[in-house]
Coordinates of C-alpha atoms and ligand atoms in Angstrom, one line a residue:
M8 CA 6.3 27.0 16.8
S9 CA 5.8 26.6 13.1
E10 CA 3.2 24.7 11.0
L11 CA 4.0 22.7 7.9
K12 CA 1.2 21.6 5.6
G13 CA 0.7 18.4 3.6
I14 CA -1.9 15.9 2.8
G15 CA -3.4 14.1 5.8
V16 CA -4.1 10.4 5.9
G17 CA -6.7 9.3 8.4
R18 CA -8.0 11.5 11.3
G19 CA -5.6 10.8 14.0
V20 CA -3.7 13.4 16.1
V21 CA -0.6 12.5 18.0
E22 CA 2.3 14.2 19.6
G23 CA 5.9 12.9 19.6
T24 CA 9.5 13.5 18.9
V25 CA 11.0 13.2 15.4
I26 CA 13.5 10.7 14.2
A27 CA 14.4 11.1 10.5
M28 CA 15.0 8.2 8.2
P29 CA 18.7 8.1 7.2
E30 CA 19.6 9.0 3.7
P31 CA 20.1 6.1 1.3
L32 CA 23.8 5.2 0.8
S33 CA 25.5 6.1 -2.5
E34 CA 27.1 3.1 -4.3
P35 CA 30.7 2.5 -3.3
T36 CA 33.2 3.7 -5.9
T37 CA 34.7 1.4 -8.5
E38 CA 38.1 3.3 -8.2
P39 CA 40.9 1.1 -6.9
R40 CA 41.9 1.3 -3.3
D41 CA 44.4 4.0 -2.3
S42 CA 47.8 2.3 -2.8
G43 CA 48.9 3.3 0.7
I44 CA 46.3 1.1 2.3
E45 CA 47.3 -2.6 2.8
A46 CA 44.9 -5.3 1.8
H47 CA 45.0 -6.9 5.2
T48 CA 44.2 -3.7 7.1
E49 CA 41.3 -3.0 4.7
Y50 CA 40.1 -6.6 5.2
E51 CA 40.4 -6.3 9.0
D52 CA 38.1 -3.3 8.9
V53 CA 35.5 -5.2 6.8
L54 CA 35.7 -8.2 9.2
N55 CA 35.1 -5.9 12.1
A56 CA 32.1 -4.3 10.4
L57 CA 30.7 -7.7 9.5
A58 CA 31.0 -8.8 13.1
A59 CA 29.4 -5.6 14.4
V60 CA 26.5 -5.9 12.0
S61 CA 26.0 -9.5 13.0
D62 CA 26.0 -8.5 16.7
D63 CA 23.5 -5.7 16.0
L64 CA 21.2 -8.0 14.2
N65 CA 21.3 -10.6 17.0
A66 CA 20.6 -7.9 19.6
R67 CA 17.6 -6.8 17.5
A68 CA 16.4 -10.4 17.2
E69 CA 16.3 -10.6 21.0
A70 CA 13.9 -7.7 21.2
A71 CA 11.8 -8.6 18.1
S72 CA 8.5 -10.5 17.7
E73 CA 8.8 -14.3 17.0
A74 CA 8.3 -13.9 13.2
A75 CA 10.9 -11.1 12.9
Q76 CA 13.3 -13.0 15.1
E77 CA 13.8 -15.8 12.7
V78 CA 14.6 -13.4 9.8
L79 CA 17.0 -11.3 11.9
K80 CA 18.9 -14.3 13.2
A81 CA 19.2 -15.7 9.7
S82 CA 20.6 -12.2 8.6
A83 CA 23.0 -12.2 11.5
L84 CA 24.3 -15.6 10.4
M85 CA 24.6 -14.5 6.8
A86 CA 26.8 -11.6 7.8
K87 CA 29.3 -14.1 9.2
D88 CA 29.2 -16.5 6.3
P89 CA 32.8 -17.7 5.6
T90 CA 32.3 -18.0 1.9
L91 CA 31.2 -14.4 1.7
A92 CA 34.1 -13.3 3.8
K93 CA 36.5 -15.2 1.5
N94 CA 35.0 -13.6 -1.6
I95 CA 35.4 -10.2 0.0
R96 CA 39.0 -11.0 0.8
D97 CA 39.7 -11.9 -2.8
L98 CA 38.2 -8.7 -4.0
V99 CA 40.2 -6.6 -1.5
D100 CA 43.3 -8.5 -2.6
A101 CA 42.5 -7.6 -6.2
G102 CA 42.8 -3.9 -5.2
K103 CA 39.1 -3.0 -4.5
T104 CA 38.1 -0.8 -1.5
G105 CA 36.5 -2.7 1.4
E106 CA 33.2 -1.0 0.7
R107 CA 33.3 -2.0 -3.0
A108 CA 34.3 -5.5 -2.1
V109 CA 31.4 -5.8 0.3
F110 CA 29.0 -4.4 -2.3
E111 CA 30.1 -6.8 -5.0
A112 CA 30.4 -9.9 -2.9
F113 CA 27.0 -9.5 -1.4
A114 CA 25.5 -8.8 -4.9
A115 CA 27.0 -12.0 -6.3
F116 CA 25.8 -14.0 -3.3
R117 CA 22.3 -12.6 -3.8
T118 CA 22.3 -13.6 -7.4
M119 CA 23.4 -17.1 -6.5
L120 CA 20.7 -17.5 -3.8
E121 CA 18.0 -16.2 -6.1
G122 CA 19.0 -18.9 -8.6
L123 CA 18.4 -21.5 -6.0
G124 CA 14.7 -20.5 -5.6
G125 CA 12.4 -21.3 -2.7
Y126 CA 13.3 -20.3 0.8
M127 CA 16.9 -19.3 -0.2
A128 CA 15.5 -16.9 -2.8
E129 CA 13.3 -15.3 -0.2
R130 CA 16.3 -14.7 2.0
A131 CA 18.2 -13.1 -0.9
T132 CA 16.4 -9.8 -0.6
D133 CA 17.7 -9.5 3.0
L134 CA 21.3 -9.6 1.7
G135 CA 20.8 -6.1 0.2
D136 CA 19.9 -4.8 3.6
I137 CA 22.9 -6.5 5.3
S138 CA 25.3 -5.2 2.7
Q139 CA 24.0 -1.6 3.2
R140 CA 24.5 -2.0 7.0
V141 CA 28.1 -3.2 6.6
I142 CA 28.9 -0.3 4.2
A143 CA 27.3 2.2 6.6
K144 CA 29.5 0.8 9.4
L145 CA 32.6 1.2 7.3
R146 CA 31.6 4.8 6.5
G147 CA 30.7 5.5 10.1
V148 CA 27.1 6.7 9.2
P149 CA 23.7 5.5 10.4
A150 CA 22.4 2.3 8.7
P151 CA 19.8 3.1 6.1
G152 CA 16.2 1.9 6.6
V153 CA 13.8 2.5 9.4
P154 CA 15.7 3.8 12.4
E155 CA 15.6 1.9 15.7
S156 CA 14.6 3.6 18.9
D157 CA 13.8 2.5 22.5
V158 CA 11.0 5.0 22.7
P159 CA 8.0 5.7 20.4
F160 CA 8.7 8.4 17.7
V161 CA 7.4 10.2 14.7
L162 CA 9.1 8.9 11.6
V163 CA 10.1 11.5 9.0
A164 CA 11.3 10.4 5.6
I165 CA 11.3 11.4 2.0
D166 CA 9.1 8.4 1.3
L167 CA 8.9 4.8 2.5
A168 CA 9.8 1.9 0.2
P169 CA 7.6 -1.2 0.6
A170 CA 10.7 -2.9 2.1
D171 CA 10.9 -0.2 4.8
T172 CA 7.3 -0.6 5.7
A173 CA 7.8 -4.2 6.4
T174 CA 10.3 -3.4 9.1
L175 CA 8.2 -0.7 10.8
D176 CA 7.8 -1.4 14.5
L177 CA 4.2 -0.6 15.1
D178 CA 4.6 -0.1 18.9
K179 CA 7.2 2.5 18.2
T180 CA 5.8 4.4 15.2
L181 CA 3.5 7.1 16.4
A182 CA 3.0 8.8 13.0
L183 CA 4.6 9.1 9.6
V184 CA 5.5 12.3 7.9
T185 CA 6.9 12.3 4.4
S186 CA 8.1 15.1 2.1
S187 CA 7.1 13.1 -1.0
G188 CA 4.1 10.9 -1.9
G189 CA 0.5 11.7 -2.5
P190 CA -2.7 10.6 -0.7
T191 CA -2.8 7.3 -2.5
S192 CA 1.0 6.5 -2.4
H193 CA 2.1 3.3 -0.7
T194 CA 3.0 5.2 2.4
A195 CA -0.5 6.6 2.6
I196 CA -2.2 3.3 2.0
L197 CA 0.1 1.5 4.5
A198 CA -0.5 4.2 7.1
R199 CA -4.3 4.0 6.7
G200 CA -4.1 0.2 6.8
L201 CA -2.2 0.2 10.1
G202 CA -4.2 3.1 11.6
I203 CA -1.0 5.2 11.9
P204 CA -1.7 8.9 11.4
A205 CA 0.3 10.3 8.5
V206 CA 0.8 13.5 6.7
V207 CA 2.4 13.1 3.2
G208 CA 3.8 15.6 0.7
V209 CA 5.0 17.9 3.4
A210 CA 7.5 20.3 1.9
G211 CA 10.3 20.9 4.4
A212 CA 9.6 17.8 6.5
T213 CA 13.1 16.5 6.1
D214 CA 14.5 19.8 7.5
I215 CA 12.9 19.1 10.9
P216 CA 15.8 18.2 13.3
D217 CA 15.8 14.9 15.1
G218 CA 14.4 15.2 18.6
T219 CA 12.0 18.1 17.7
T220 CA 8.5 17.7 19.4
V221 CA 5.7 17.8 16.9
I222 CA 2.0 17.4 16.7
V223 CA 1.0 15.4 13.6
D224 CA -2.7 16.2 12.8
A225 CA -3.8 14.0 10.0
R226 CA -7.2 15.5 9.6
A227 CA -5.9 19.0 9.3
G228 CA -2.9 17.7 7.2
S229 CA -0.5 19.6 9.4
V230 CA 2.7 19.1 11.3
I231 CA 3.2 21.6 14.1
T232 CA 6.8 21.8 15.3
D233 CA 7.6 22.9 18.9
P234 CA 3.9 23.3 19.8
T235 CA 2.6 25.7 22.5
P236 CA 1.0 24.2 25.7
E237 CA -2.4 25.2 24.3
Q238 CA -1.8 23.4 21.1
L239 CA -0.7 20.3 23.0
D240 CA -3.8 20.5 25.1
A241 CA -6.1 20.7 22.1
A242 CA -4.3 17.8 20.4
R243 CA -4.8 15.6 23.5
Q244 CA -8.5 16.4 23.7
Q245 CA -8.9 15.6 20.0
A246 CA -7.1 12.3 20.4
A247 CA -9.3 11.4 23.4
K248 CA -12.4 12.1 21.3
L249 CA -11.2 9.8 18.5
A250 CA -10.4 7.0 20.9
A251 CA -14.0 7.2 22.1
V252 CA -15.3 6.7 18.5
A253 CA -13.3 3.5 18.2
D254 CA -15.1 2.1 21.2
Q255 CA -18.6 2.5 19.8
P256 CA -20.7 -0.5 19.0
Q257 CA -20.1 -2.1 15.5
T258 CA -23.6 -1.7 14.0
P259 CA -24.0 -2.2 10.2
G260 CA -23.3 1.0 8.3
A261 CA -26.3 3.2 7.9
L262 CA -27.3 6.9 7.6
A263 CA -29.2 8.7 10.4
D264 CA -32.5 7.8 8.7
G265 CA -31.7 4.1 8.6
H266 CA -30.7 4.0 4.9
P267 CA -28.2 1.1 4.8
V268 CA -24.6 1.7 3.5
P269 CA -22.7 -1.6 3.9
L270 CA -19.2 -1.0 5.1
L271 CA -16.8 -3.5 3.6
A272 CA -13.0 -4.1 4.0
N273 CA -10.1 -3.9 1.6
V274 CA -7.8 -6.8 2.1
G275 CA -4.7 -8.2 0.4
K276 CA -4.3 -11.6 1.9
P277 CA -6.3 -14.2 3.9
E278 CA -4.6 -13.2 7.1
D279 CA -6.2 -9.7 6.8
A280 CA -9.6 -11.3 7.4
E281 CA -9.2 -11.2 11.2
A282 CA -8.7 -7.4 11.4
A283 CA -11.6 -6.8 8.9
L284 CA -14.0 -8.9 11.0
A285 CA -12.7 -7.4 14.2
A286 CA -13.5 -3.9 12.8
G287 CA -17.1 -5.0 12.0
A288 CA -16.6 -5.2 8.3
E289 CA -19.8 -6.5 6.6
G290 CA -17.7 -8.3 4.0
V291 CA -14.8 -7.6 1.6
G292 CA -15.3 -4.9 -1.0
L293 CA -11.8 -5.3 -2.5
F294 CA -9.5 -8.3 -2.3
R295 CA -6.4 -7.2 -4.1
T296 CA -5.3 -10.6 -5.3
E297 CA -2.1 -9.3 -6.9
F298 CA -0.7 -8.5 -3.5
L299 CA -0.2 -12.3 -3.0
F300 CA 2.1 -12.4 -6.0
L301 CA 4.1 -9.2 -6.0
N302 CA 7.4 -11.0 -5.3
S303 CA 6.7 -13.9 -7.6
D304 CA 8.7 -14.2 -10.9
T305 CA 6.3 -16.8 -12.3
A306 CA 2.6 -16.9 -12.6
P307 CA 0.9 -18.4 -9.5
T308 CA -0.3 -22.0 -9.8
A309 CA -4.0 -22.8 -9.7
E310 CA -3.4 -24.8 -6.4
S311 CA -1.6 -22.0 -4.6
Q312 CA -4.3 -19.6 -5.6
K313 CA -7.2 -21.9 -4.7
E314 CA -5.6 -22.3 -1.2
S315 CA -5.4 -18.6 -0.6
Y316 CA -8.9 -17.9 -1.9
T317 CA -10.5 -20.7 0.0
A318 CA -8.8 -19.4 3.2
L319 CA -10.2 -15.9 2.7
L320 CA -13.7 -17.0 1.6
S321 CA -14.0 -19.4 4.6
A322 CA -13.6 -16.4 7.0
F323 CA -16.6 -14.7 5.4
A324 CA -19.2 -17.4 5.3
G325 CA -22.6 -15.8 4.5
K326 CA -20.9 -12.5 3.6
K327 CA -20.0 -10.8 0.3
V328 CA -16.4 -11.0 -0.9
V329 CA -15.4 -9.0 -4.0
A330 CA -12.2 -10.4 -5.5
R331 CA -10.4 -8.4 -8.1
V332 CA -8.4 -10.4 -10.6
L333 CA -4.7 -9.6 -10.9
D334 CA -4.2 -5.9 -11.3
A335 CA -0.6 -5.7 -12.7
G336 CA 1.3 -2.7 -13.9
A337 CA 2.6 0.8 -13.0
D338 CA 2.8 0.9 -9.2
K339 CA 2.1 -2.8 -8.9
P340 CA 4.3 -4.6 -11.5
L341 CA 4.1 -8.4 -11.6
A342 CA 7.1 -9.9 -13.3
F343 CA 5.0 -12.4 -15.2
L344 CA 2.5 -9.9 -16.5
T345 CA 4.1 -6.5 -16.8
A346 CA 6.4 -5.4 -19.7
D347 CA 9.5 -3.6 -18.3
D348 CA 10.2 -1.4 -21.4
E349 CA 7.2 0.9 -21.3
E350 CA 8.0 4.6 -21.1
N351 CA 4.7 5.4 -19.3
P352 CA 3.7 2.3 -17.4
A353 CA 0.6 4.0 -15.9
L354 CA -0.7 4.4 -19.5
G355 CA 0.6 1.0 -20.6
V356 CA -0.6 -2.6 -20.8
R357 CA -2.0 -2.9 -17.3
G358 CA -5.0 -4.3 -15.5
I359 CA -7.5 -6.1 -17.7
R360 CA -5.4 -5.2 -20.8
A361 CA -2.5 -7.2 -19.4
L362 CA -4.8 -10.1 -18.6
R363 CA -6.3 -10.2 -22.1
D364 CA -2.8 -10.4 -23.4
H365 CA -2.1 -13.4 -21.1
E366 CA -5.5 -15.0 -21.1
E367 CA -4.1 -18.3 -19.8
I368 CA -3.2 -16.5 -16.5
L369 CA -6.6 -15.0 -16.3
R370 CA -8.3 -18.4 -16.9
T371 CA -6.2 -20.1 -14.2
Q372 CA -7.2 -17.4 -11.8
L373 CA -10.9 -17.6 -12.6
K374 CA -10.8 -21.3 -12.3
A375 CA -9.1 -21.1 -8.9
L376 CA -11.7 -18.5 -7.7
A377 CA -14.6 -20.7 -8.9
D378 CA -13.1 -23.8 -7.2
A379 CA -12.6 -21.9 -4.0
D380 CA -16.2 -20.6 -4.3
A381 CA -17.6 -24.1 -4.7
E382 CA -16.0 -25.2 -1.4
T383 CA -17.0 -22.2 0.7
D384 CA -20.1 -20.3 1.7
A385 CA -19.2 -16.7 1.1
D386 CA -21.0 -14.7 -1.6
L387 CA -18.2 -14.3 -4.1
W388 CA -18.2 -11.5 -6.6
V389 CA -15.4 -11.0 -9.1
M390 CA -14.3 -7.9 -10.9
A391 CA -11.7 -6.8 -13.4
P392 CA -9.4 -3.8 -12.8
M393 CA -9.1 -0.8 -15.1
V394 CA -12.0 -1.5 -17.4
A395 CA -12.3 1.3 -19.9
D396 CA -15.5 0.5 -21.8
A397 CA -18.4 -1.9 -22.5
V398 CA -16.2 -4.1 -24.8
E399 CA -13.9 -4.9 -22.0
A400 CA -16.7 -5.3 -19.5
K401 CA -18.4 -7.7 -21.9
Y402 CA -15.2 -9.7 -22.5
F403 CA -14.7 -10.1 -18.7
H404 CA -18.3 -11.0 -18.0
E405 CA -18.3 -13.7 -20.7
I406 CA -15.0 -15.3 -19.7
A407 CA -15.8 -15.3 -16.0
S408 CA -19.2 -16.7 -16.6
E409 CA -17.6 -19.6 -18.4
Y410 CA -16.3 -20.7 -15.0
G411 CA -19.7 -20.4 -13.4
L412 CA -18.9 -17.2 -11.5
K413 CA -22.2 -15.5 -10.9
T414 CA -21.6 -11.9 -10.1
V415 CA -19.1 -10.3 -12.4
G416 CA -18.3 -6.7 -12.4
A417 CA -16.0 -3.9 -13.5
M418 CA -13.8 -1.5 -11.7
A419 CA -14.1 2.1 -12.7
E420 CA -10.6 3.6 -12.6
V421 CA -10.3 4.9 -16.1
P422 CA -12.3 8.1 -16.7
S423 CA -13.7 6.8 -20.0
I424 CA -15.8 4.2 -18.2
A425 CA -17.9 6.9 -16.5
L426 CA -18.8 8.4 -19.9
V427 CA -20.1 5.1 -21.1
A428 CA -21.3 3.7 -17.8
D429 CA -24.8 3.0 -19.2
Q430 CA -23.3 0.7 -21.8
V431 CA -20.9 -0.9 -19.3
L432 CA -23.8 -1.8 -17.0
E433 CA -25.6 -3.6 -19.8
F434 CA -22.9 -6.3 -19.2
A435 CA -21.4 -5.7 -15.8
D436 CA -23.4 -7.0 -12.8
F437 CA -21.9 -4.2 -10.7
V438 CA -19.3 -1.5 -10.7
S439 CA -16.8 -0.7 -8.0
I440 CA -15.1 2.7 -8.3
G441 CA -11.3 2.8 -7.6
T442 CA -11.0 6.4 -6.8
N443 CA -7.2 6.2 -6.4
D444 CA -6.6 5.5 -10.1
L445 CA -9.7 7.3 -11.2
T446 CA -8.3 10.5 -9.6
Q447 CA -4.8 9.9 -11.0
Y448 CA -6.2 9.6 -14.6
T449 CA -8.8 12.3 -14.3
M450 CA -6.4 14.9 -13.0
A451 CA -3.3 13.6 -14.9
A452 CA -1.4 13.3 -11.6
D453 CA 0.8 10.4 -10.9
R454 CA -0.4 8.9 -7.6
L455 CA 3.1 8.2 -6.5
L456 CA 4.4 11.7 -7.1
G457 CA 4.4 14.2 -4.2
T458 CA 4.8 17.2 -6.4
V459 CA 1.4 16.6 -7.9
G460 CA -0.1 15.4 -4.7
S461 CA -2.5 18.3 -4.5
Y462 CA -4.1 17.2 -7.8
Q463 CA -4.5 13.7 -6.4
N464 CA -7.7 14.8 -4.6
P465 CA -10.9 12.7 -5.0
W466 CA -12.9 15.7 -3.7
H467 CA -12.2 17.4 -7.0
P468 CA -15.6 18.2 -8.7
A469 CA -14.3 16.6 -11.9
V470 CA -13.8 13.3 -10.1
L471 CA -17.1 13.6 -8.2
R472 CA -19.0 14.3 -11.4
L473 CA -17.6 11.1 -13.0
I474 CA -18.7 9.2 -9.9
K475 CA -22.2 10.7 -10.2
L476 CA -22.4 9.5 -13.8
I477 CA -21.6 6.0 -12.8
A478 CA -23.9 6.1 -9.8
D479 CA -26.8 7.4 -11.9
A480 CA -26.2 4.6 -14.5
G481 CA -26.1 2.0 -11.7
K482 CA -29.5 3.3 -10.4
A483 CA -31.0 3.2 -13.8
H484 CA -29.9 -0.4 -14.2
G485 CA -30.8 -1.3 -10.6
K486 CA -27.1 -2.4 -10.0
S487 CA -24.7 -1.8 -7.2
V488 CA -22.1 0.9 -7.5
G489 CA -19.5 0.8 -4.7
V490 CA -16.4 2.8 -3.9
C491 CA -13.3 0.9 -2.9
G492 CA -10.5 3.5 -3.3
E493 CA -9.1 5.5 -0.4
A494 CA -11.9 8.1 -0.9
A495 CA -14.3 5.8 0.9
A496 CA -12.1 5.9 4.0
D497 CA -12.4 9.7 4.4
P498 CA -15.5 10.0 6.6
D499 CA -16.6 13.4 5.3
L500 CA -16.2 12.3 1.7
A501 CA -18.0 9.0 2.4
V502 CA -21.1 11.0 3.2
V503 CA -20.8 12.9 -0.1
L504 CA -20.3 9.6 -2.0
V505 CA -23.5 8.2 -0.5
G506 CA -25.2 11.4 -1.5
L507 CA -24.0 10.9 -5.0
G508 CA -25.7 7.5 -5.1
V509 CA -22.9 5.2 -4.2
T510 CA -24.4 2.1 -2.5
T511 CA -21.4 0.5 -0.6
L512 CA -18.1 1.7 0.8
S513 CA -15.0 -0.4 1.1
M514 CA -11.9 0.7 3.0
S515 CA -9.0 -0.5 5.1
P516 CA -10.5 -2.0 8.3
R517 CA -9.0 0.7 10.5
S518 CA -11.2 3.4 8.9
I519 CA -14.5 1.7 9.3
A520 CA -15.3 3.0 12.8
D521 CA -14.8 6.7 11.8
V522 CA -16.9 6.3 8.6
R523 CA -19.6 4.5 10.5
T524 CA -19.8 7.3 13.0
E525 CA -19.9 10.0 10.4
L526 CA -22.6 8.3 8.3
A527 CA -24.9 8.0 11.3
L528 CA -24.9 11.8 11.7
H529 CA -26.5 12.5 8.3
T530 CA -29.8 11.7 6.6
M531 CA -30.0 10.9 2.8
E532 CA -31.4 14.3 2.2
D533 CA -28.5 15.8 4.1
A534 CA -26.0 13.7 2.2
Q535 CA -27.5 14.7 -1.1
A536 CA -27.3 18.4 -0.2
L537 CA -23.7 18.0 0.7
A538 CA -23.0 16.1 -2.5
A539 CA -24.6 18.9 -4.5
K540 CA -22.3 21.4 -2.8
A541 CA -19.2 19.3 -3.4
L542 CA -20.2 18.9 -7.1
A543 CA -20.5 22.7 -7.5
A544 CA -17.3 23.6 -5.6
Y545 CA -14.4 25.2 -7.3
A546 CA -11.9 24.4 -4.5
P547 CA -12.1 20.7 -3.7
G548 CA -12.2 19.6 -0.1
V549 CA -14.3 19.4 3.0
A550 CA -14.1 23.2 3.4
S551 CA -16.4 23.5 0.4
L552 CA -19.3 22.0 2.2
Ligands
PEP28 C1 -8.0 2.3 -6.9 O1 -7.3 2.5 -7.9 O2 -8.7 3.1 -6.3 C2 -8.0 0.9 -6.3 C3 -8.9 0.6 -5.4 O3 -7.1 0.1 -6.7 P1 -5.5 0.1 -6.3 O4 -5.4 1.2 -5.2 O5 -5.2 -1.2 -5.8 O6 -4.9 0.5 -7.6
MG29 MG1 -6.4 0.9 -9.0

């Protein structure tokens, strides 16, 4: 038995066996093929590999869901495309290795498809995956990407790329363990959204051999390898307790003394509404509109935006929906808004700064939001990301008001906003605190970097003191101050945030039940006492309470 420590995401505890994510493949060499290897034998090997990959993809399609089936079958067909085979043949004839020929022919095919646009361009990204699979076959190593397994497993990886996360089989993935990544990395946000327990930033995780039995305890932030029978027993009891919480009635969020704390959902697309409502969300506290356009090379049209916004707002008739205008930059680059030559993108032209530089894009979005609002019955609030001060808050309030948007606020993600929160609230109708970025900037710790993951801690008294400054200013102005970063999804921290004066909490739907249960155990007096302790702590974390 040994215990590895990392940063837990969620509260879940599961046991399972480990399967590691295969290492990414190195790029095939540009050196010419060994002169002793005939072109036709080299090409035969490639043809066999292409056929084997096509068969594998077809077999996976048989077992996949309907949506995935279509994509897998299309990929299987592409692996057998005769033009592609011909191009590979030409490259092999010109003296390249089979691997290099595959690499180059697929890359050229991808560029060509991207040029066609539409459905073809969407399929282009799949070509990268097929090419890697063929090269892996030729090398006789496992295909990169999420491993396939007939039985559920604990996935261990250095980190997950967004493309990997799309292929996760949720019925098979018991937990995620990564050696890199902080508590607000993509892996962590994804795991929280899917309700999969995860421990990220675990040094030594990738040394755990495949097939090892582990207990992944997200609340404790630990991964126990080869656990004892007693540890397994305790883990099962804990899991049963958590399952019971999920079955409790979905009452509106409130403290033990009845003080209401609306529990809202973070969503990224209209289809997320269903899970949010099923979890008892009282509205949407953060609609990350940029998620709709992450793969888009051009600014979205007013029509396509209006359609998405109308779809989401319709699902929340009579309820609050807080839409954030496009938050581009750093970890969420948008091709049409983000410069690609900045040395420090997190400190570059992002969020509201990028929108001010492309005001026409902002105006199109505000109009689409206002049009969708006019056709639906939700209570639409809009907010700007990364607002640094009153000047930016005023700018956004004025421009959004031009479109008749009634409740216009600012996200608090840059520490400066806390220091001038009283000024900001002269203009903003509300503030929503994005603790992921607020923590990153307060602690100078890149939210994507595992090596500084321990600094990415919203329990840090420096972060909590900034939140208190904003909450106090909100109270003085009689305006709402919510939290919509990952901090709101940590049940213990949620209580502290309410004690600091935060009025609403927004999180991934999966976290709502745990937060609701924890809030109901504390009165406001209790929450304030816990908040005072957390503010005074030297070592951040629940242990300080
Ligand atoms: C945040 O920074 O806390 C936030 C909610 O925004 P995002 O995670 O999308 O950057
Ligand atoms: Mg943010």
